[in-house]
Short mmCIF file of C-alpha atoms in Angstrom, two decimals:
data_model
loop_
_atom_site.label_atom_id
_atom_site.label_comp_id
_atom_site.label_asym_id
_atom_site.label_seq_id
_atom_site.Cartn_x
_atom_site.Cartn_y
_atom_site.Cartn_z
CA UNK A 1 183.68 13.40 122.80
CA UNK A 2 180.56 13.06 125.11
CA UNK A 3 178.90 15.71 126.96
CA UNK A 4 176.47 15.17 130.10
CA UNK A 5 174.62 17.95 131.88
CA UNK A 6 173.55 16.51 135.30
CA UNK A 7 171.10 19.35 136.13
CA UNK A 8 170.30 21.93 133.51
CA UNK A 9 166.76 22.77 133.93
CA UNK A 10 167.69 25.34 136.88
CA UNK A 11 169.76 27.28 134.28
CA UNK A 12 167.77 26.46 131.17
CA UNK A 13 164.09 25.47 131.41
CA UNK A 14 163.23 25.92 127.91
CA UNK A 15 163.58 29.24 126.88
CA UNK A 16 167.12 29.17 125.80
CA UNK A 17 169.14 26.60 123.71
CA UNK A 18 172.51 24.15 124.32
CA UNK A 19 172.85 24.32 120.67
CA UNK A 20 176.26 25.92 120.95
CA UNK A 21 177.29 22.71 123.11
CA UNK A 22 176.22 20.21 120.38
CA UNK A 23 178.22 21.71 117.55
CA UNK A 24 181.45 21.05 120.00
CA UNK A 25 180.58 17.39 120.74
CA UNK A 26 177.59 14.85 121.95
CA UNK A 27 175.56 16.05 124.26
CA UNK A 28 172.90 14.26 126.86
CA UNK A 29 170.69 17.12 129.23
CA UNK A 30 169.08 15.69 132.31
CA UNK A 31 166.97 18.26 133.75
CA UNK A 32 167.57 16.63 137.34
CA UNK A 33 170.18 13.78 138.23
CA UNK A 34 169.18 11.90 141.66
CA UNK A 35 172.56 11.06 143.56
CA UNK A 36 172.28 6.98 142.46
CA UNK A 37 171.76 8.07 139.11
CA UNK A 38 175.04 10.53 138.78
CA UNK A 39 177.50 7.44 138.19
CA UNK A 40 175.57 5.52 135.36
CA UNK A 41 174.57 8.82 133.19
CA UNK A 42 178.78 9.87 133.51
CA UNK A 43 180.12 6.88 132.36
CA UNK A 44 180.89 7.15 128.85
CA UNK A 45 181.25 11.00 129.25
CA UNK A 46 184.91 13.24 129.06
CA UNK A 47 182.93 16.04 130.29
CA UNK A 48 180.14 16.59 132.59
CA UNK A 49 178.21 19.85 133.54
CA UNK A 50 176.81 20.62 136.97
CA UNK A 51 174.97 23.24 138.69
CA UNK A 52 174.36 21.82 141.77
CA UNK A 53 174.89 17.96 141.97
CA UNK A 54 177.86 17.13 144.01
CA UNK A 55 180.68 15.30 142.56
CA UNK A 56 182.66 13.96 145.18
CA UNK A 57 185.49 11.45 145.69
CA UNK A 58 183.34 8.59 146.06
CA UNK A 59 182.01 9.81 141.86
CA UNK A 60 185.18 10.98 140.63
CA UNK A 61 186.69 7.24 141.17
CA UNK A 62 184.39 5.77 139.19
CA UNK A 63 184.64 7.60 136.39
CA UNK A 64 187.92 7.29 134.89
CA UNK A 65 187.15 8.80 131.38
CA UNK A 66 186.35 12.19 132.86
CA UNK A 67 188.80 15.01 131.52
CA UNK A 68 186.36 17.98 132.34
CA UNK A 69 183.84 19.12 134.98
CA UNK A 70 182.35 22.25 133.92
CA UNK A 71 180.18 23.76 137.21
CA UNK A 72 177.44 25.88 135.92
CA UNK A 73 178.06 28.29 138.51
CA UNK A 74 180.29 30.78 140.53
CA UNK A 75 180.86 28.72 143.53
CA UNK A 76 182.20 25.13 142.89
CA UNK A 77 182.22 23.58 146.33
CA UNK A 78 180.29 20.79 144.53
CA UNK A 79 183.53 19.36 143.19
CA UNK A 80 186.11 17.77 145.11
CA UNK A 81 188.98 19.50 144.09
CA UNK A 82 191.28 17.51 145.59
CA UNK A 83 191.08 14.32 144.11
CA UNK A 84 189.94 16.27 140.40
CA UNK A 85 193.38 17.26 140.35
CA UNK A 86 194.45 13.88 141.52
CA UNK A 87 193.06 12.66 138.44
CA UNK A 88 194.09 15.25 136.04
CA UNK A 89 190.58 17.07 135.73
CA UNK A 90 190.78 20.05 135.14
CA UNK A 91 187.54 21.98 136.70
CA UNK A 92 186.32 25.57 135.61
CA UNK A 93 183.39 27.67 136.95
CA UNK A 94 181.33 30.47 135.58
CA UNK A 95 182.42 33.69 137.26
CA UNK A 96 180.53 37.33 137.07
CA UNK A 97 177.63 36.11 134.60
CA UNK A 98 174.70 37.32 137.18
CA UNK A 99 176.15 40.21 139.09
CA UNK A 100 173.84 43.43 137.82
CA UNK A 101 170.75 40.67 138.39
CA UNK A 102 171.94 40.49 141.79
CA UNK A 103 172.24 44.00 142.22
CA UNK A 104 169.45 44.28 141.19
CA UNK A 105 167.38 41.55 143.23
CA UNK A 106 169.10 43.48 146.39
CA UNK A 107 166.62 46.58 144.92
CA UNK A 108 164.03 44.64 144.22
CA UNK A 109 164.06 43.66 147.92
CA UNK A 110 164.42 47.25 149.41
CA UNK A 111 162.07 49.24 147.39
CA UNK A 112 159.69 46.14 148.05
CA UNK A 113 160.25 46.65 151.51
CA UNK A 114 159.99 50.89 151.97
CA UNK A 115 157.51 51.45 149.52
CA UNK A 116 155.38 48.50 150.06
CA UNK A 117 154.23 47.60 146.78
CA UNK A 118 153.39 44.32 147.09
CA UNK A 119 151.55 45.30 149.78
CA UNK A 120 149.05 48.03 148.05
CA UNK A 121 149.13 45.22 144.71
CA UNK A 122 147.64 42.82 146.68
CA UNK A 123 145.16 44.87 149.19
CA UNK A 124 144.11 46.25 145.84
CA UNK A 125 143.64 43.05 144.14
CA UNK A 126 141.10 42.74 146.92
CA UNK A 127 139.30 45.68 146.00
CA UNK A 128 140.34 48.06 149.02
CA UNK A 129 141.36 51.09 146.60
CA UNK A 130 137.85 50.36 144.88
CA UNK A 131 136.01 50.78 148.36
CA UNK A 132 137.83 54.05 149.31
CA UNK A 133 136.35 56.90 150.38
CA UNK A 134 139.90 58.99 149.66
CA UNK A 135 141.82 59.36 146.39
CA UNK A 136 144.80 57.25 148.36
CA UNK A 137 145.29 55.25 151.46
CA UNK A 138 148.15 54.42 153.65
CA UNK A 139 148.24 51.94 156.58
CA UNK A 140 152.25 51.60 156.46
CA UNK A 141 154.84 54.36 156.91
CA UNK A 142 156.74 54.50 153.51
CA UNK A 143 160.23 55.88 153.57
CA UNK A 144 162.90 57.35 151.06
CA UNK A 145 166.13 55.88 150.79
CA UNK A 146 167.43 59.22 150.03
CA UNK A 147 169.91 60.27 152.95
CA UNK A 148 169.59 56.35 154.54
CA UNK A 149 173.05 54.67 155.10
CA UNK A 150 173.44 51.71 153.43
CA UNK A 151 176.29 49.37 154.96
CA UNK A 152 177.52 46.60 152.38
CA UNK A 153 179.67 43.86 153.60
CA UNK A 154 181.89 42.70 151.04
CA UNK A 155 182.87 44.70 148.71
CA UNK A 156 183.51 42.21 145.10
CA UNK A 157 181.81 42.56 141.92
CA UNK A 158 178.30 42.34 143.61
CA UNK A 159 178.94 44.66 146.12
CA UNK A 160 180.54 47.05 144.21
CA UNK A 161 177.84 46.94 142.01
CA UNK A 162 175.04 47.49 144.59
CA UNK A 163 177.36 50.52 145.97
CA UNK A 164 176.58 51.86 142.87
CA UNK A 165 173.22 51.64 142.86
CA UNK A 166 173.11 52.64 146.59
CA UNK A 167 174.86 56.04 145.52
CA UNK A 168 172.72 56.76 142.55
CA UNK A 169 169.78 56.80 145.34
CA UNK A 170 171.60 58.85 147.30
CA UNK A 171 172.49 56.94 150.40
CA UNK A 172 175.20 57.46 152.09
CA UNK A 173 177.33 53.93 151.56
CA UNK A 174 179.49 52.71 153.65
CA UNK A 175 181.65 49.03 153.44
CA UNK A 176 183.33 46.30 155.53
CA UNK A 177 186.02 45.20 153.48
CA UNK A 178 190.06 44.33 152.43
CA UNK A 179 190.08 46.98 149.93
CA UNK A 180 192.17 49.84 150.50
CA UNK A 181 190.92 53.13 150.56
CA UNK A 182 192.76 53.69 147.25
CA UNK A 183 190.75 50.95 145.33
CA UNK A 184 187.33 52.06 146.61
CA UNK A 185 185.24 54.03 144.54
CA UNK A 186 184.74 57.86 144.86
CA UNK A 187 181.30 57.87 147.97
CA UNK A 188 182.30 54.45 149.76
CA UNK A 189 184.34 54.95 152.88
CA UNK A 190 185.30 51.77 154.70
CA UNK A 191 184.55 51.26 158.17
CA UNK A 192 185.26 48.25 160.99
CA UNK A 193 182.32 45.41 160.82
CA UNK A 194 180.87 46.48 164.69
CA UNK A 195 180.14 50.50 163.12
CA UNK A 196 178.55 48.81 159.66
CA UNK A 197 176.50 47.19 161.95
CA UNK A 198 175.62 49.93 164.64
CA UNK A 199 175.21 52.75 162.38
CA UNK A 200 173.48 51.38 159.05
CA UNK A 201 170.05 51.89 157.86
CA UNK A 202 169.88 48.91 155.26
CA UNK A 203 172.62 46.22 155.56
CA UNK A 204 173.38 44.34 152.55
CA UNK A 205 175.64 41.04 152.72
CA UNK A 206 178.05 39.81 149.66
CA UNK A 207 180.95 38.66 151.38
CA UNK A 208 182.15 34.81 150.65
CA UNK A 209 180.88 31.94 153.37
CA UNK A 210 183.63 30.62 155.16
CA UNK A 211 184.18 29.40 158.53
CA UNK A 212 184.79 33.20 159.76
CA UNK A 213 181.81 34.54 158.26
CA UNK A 214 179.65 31.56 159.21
CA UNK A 215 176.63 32.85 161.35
CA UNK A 216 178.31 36.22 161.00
CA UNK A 217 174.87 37.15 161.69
CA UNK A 218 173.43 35.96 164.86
CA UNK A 219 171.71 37.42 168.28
CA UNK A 220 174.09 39.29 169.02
CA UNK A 221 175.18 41.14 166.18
CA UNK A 222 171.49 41.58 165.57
CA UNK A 223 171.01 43.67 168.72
CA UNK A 224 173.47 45.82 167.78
CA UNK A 225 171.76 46.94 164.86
CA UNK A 226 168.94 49.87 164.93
CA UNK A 227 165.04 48.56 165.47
CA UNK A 228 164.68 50.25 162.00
CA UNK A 229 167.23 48.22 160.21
CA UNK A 230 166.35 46.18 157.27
CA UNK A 231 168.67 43.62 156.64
CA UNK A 232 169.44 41.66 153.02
CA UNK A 233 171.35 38.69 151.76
CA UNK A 234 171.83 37.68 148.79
CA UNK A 235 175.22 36.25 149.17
CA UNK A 236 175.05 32.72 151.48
CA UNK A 237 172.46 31.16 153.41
CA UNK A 238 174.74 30.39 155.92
CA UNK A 239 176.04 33.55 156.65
CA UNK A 240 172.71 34.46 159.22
CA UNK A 241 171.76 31.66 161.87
CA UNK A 242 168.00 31.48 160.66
CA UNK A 243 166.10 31.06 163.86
CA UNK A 244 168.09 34.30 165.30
CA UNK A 245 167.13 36.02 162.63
CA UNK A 246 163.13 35.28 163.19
CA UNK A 247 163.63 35.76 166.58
CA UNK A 248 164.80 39.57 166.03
CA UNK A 249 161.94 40.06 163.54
CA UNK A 250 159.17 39.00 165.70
CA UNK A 251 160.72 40.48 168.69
CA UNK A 252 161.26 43.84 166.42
CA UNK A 253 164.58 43.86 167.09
CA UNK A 254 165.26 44.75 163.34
CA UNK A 255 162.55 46.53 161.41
CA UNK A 256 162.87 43.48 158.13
CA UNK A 257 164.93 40.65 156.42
CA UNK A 258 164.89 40.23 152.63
CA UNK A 259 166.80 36.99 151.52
CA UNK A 260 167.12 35.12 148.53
CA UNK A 261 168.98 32.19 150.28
CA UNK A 262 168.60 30.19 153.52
CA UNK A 263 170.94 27.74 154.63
CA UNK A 264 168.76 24.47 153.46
CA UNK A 265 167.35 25.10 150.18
CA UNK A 266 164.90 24.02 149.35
CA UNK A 267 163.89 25.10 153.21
CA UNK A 268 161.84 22.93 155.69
CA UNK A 269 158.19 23.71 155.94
CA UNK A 270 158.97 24.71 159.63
CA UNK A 271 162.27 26.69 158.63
CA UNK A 272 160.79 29.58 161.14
CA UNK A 273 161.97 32.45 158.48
CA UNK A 274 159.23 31.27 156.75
CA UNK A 275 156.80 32.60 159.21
CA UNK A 276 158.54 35.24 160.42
CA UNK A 277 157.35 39.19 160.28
CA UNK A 278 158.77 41.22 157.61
CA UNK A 279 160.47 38.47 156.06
CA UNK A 280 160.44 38.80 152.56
CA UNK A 281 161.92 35.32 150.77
CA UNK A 282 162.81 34.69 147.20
CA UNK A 283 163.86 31.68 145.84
CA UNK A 284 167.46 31.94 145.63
CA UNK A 285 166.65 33.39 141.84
CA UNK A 286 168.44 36.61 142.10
CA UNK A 287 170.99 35.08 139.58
CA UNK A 288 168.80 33.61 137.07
CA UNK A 289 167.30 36.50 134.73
CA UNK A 290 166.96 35.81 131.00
CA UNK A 291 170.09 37.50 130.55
CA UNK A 292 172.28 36.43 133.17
CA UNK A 293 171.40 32.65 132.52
CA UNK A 294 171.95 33.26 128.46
CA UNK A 295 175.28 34.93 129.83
CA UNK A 296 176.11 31.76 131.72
CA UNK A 297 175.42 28.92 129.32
CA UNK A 298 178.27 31.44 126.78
CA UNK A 299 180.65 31.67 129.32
CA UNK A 300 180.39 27.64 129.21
CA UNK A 301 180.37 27.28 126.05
CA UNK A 302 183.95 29.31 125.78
CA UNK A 303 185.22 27.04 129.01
CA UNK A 304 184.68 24.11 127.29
CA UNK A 305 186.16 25.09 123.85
CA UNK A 306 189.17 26.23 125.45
CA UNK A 307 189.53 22.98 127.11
CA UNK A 308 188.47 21.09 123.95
CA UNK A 309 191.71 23.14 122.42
CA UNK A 310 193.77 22.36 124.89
CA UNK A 311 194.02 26.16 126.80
CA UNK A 312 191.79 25.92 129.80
CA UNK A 313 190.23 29.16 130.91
CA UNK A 314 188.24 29.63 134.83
CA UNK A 315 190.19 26.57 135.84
CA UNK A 316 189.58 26.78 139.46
CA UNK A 317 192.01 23.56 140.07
#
């Protein structure tokens, strides 16, 4: 049995190993796999890994050996499901390997943005402390998340997880979401999407991207929100119309945007985000700690041995 990774250098650039694949069968990595070059390289192969190449109908019917499509990955939009299970592959993703790195990305974004760290880092890289006539300086208000209300939208793994974190800083946390009252944990108190987005200090968004929650933030939501607001996503690039977005920030309609996703990735050199004030970008690497991508490349490891032994597991056909 043949294995082909289509794009593993995202997940595994060297510093961990696919040795676990190669004791189940042959295995080819490609670190990148252009779209004329996804055909040829599956050929011969009963399984094939992908992060992000797309494997559509147009693939999947030229390739009539494939048993298996393992996506290296939560979401799996990739894969046309449709004609997969057509033609009996069975398809399996990688759920809740990178939600604490996430979480924890969200942080990294906030604290960034109310204690201004990178801020002070770099002035002082430029030798302002050194020239100071004062034991400290400040040139931007810092603030305590302490008492701040912190409105998450979604409330799944990664939400739930950066509730948690919210309450351990002692902000008050409130959620859009379909869980009843019963099922949320003891300091969240659900509330209607129009009061998340009126009354919250920091607005974090994990909800899924579907047609509903496509450009769920635009102009107009944004001018409900409070001039102090920072708003984060972490979830889908699609769920904030970009050039709304910019426009609030430079109009200070919103106070700052954290995001580590835009809707084209990689972005446009004139994606206006870019350029916008307070708008802090990472590049959609929230997910991919040490640990989370170690955590991924085991979860596929166990997919494919299940399938090998004939008891898929994450089938998501």
């Amino acid at each position: 049995m043949k294995i082909v990774i289509l794009d593993g250098f995202t997940v595994n650039p060297g510093d961990l190993s696919w040795s676990a694949l190669e004791s189940l069968a042959e295995v080819e990595v490609y670190d990148r796999t252009s779209e004329d070059q996804i055909v040829p390289r599956c050929k011969g192969a009963e399984i094939v890994l992908t992060n992000k190449v797309v494997l559509d109908s147009s693939v999947l019917n030229q390739l009539p050996r494939l048993m298996y499509i393992g996506v290296l990955a939560t979401g799996y939009n990739v894969v046309d499901l449709e004609v997969a299970s057509r033609q009996s592959i069975v398809v399996t993703n990688i759920p809740s390997y990178s939600t604490d790195s996430v979480a924890q990305m969200v942080f990294s974004h906030l604290l960034n943005i109310v204690s201004r760290t990178d801020h002070y880092a770099q002035e002082n890289r430029n030798g302002r402390w050194s020239k100071n006539e004062d034991f400290c300086y400040l040139d931007h208000t810092l603030s305590e998340l302490a008492g701040k209300r912190m409105g998450i939208v979604g409330l799944g793994n990664i939400g739930m997880a950066v509730a948690k974190i919210a309450l351990a800083f002692n902000m008050e946390v409130i959620a859009y979401t379909s869980k009843s009252e019963e099922e949320l944990p003891e300091g969240v108190r659900s509330v209607t999407m129009e009061e998340l987005f009126t009354g919250s200090d920091v607005i974090s968004l994990h909800c899924p991207l579907t047609e509903s929650t496509r450009h769920l933030v635009n102009a107009s939501r944004l001018h409900t929100m409070k001039p102090s607001a920072i708003l984060i996503n972490t979830g889908r690039g699609p769920l904030v119309c970009d050039q709304d977005v910019a426009d609030a920030l430079n109009s200070h309609t919103i106070a700052a945007y954290a995001a580590d996703v835009l809707t084209e990735e990689p972005p446009k050199a004139d994606n206006p985000l870019l350029t916008a004030k307070n708008c802090y970008l990472t590049p959609h690497i929230a997910w991919a700690t040490y640990e989370a991508r170690q955590r991924l490349i085991n979860i596929c490891v166990e997919n494919v041995k299940a399938f090998i032994e004939g008891e898929p597991k994450n089938q998501v056909n």
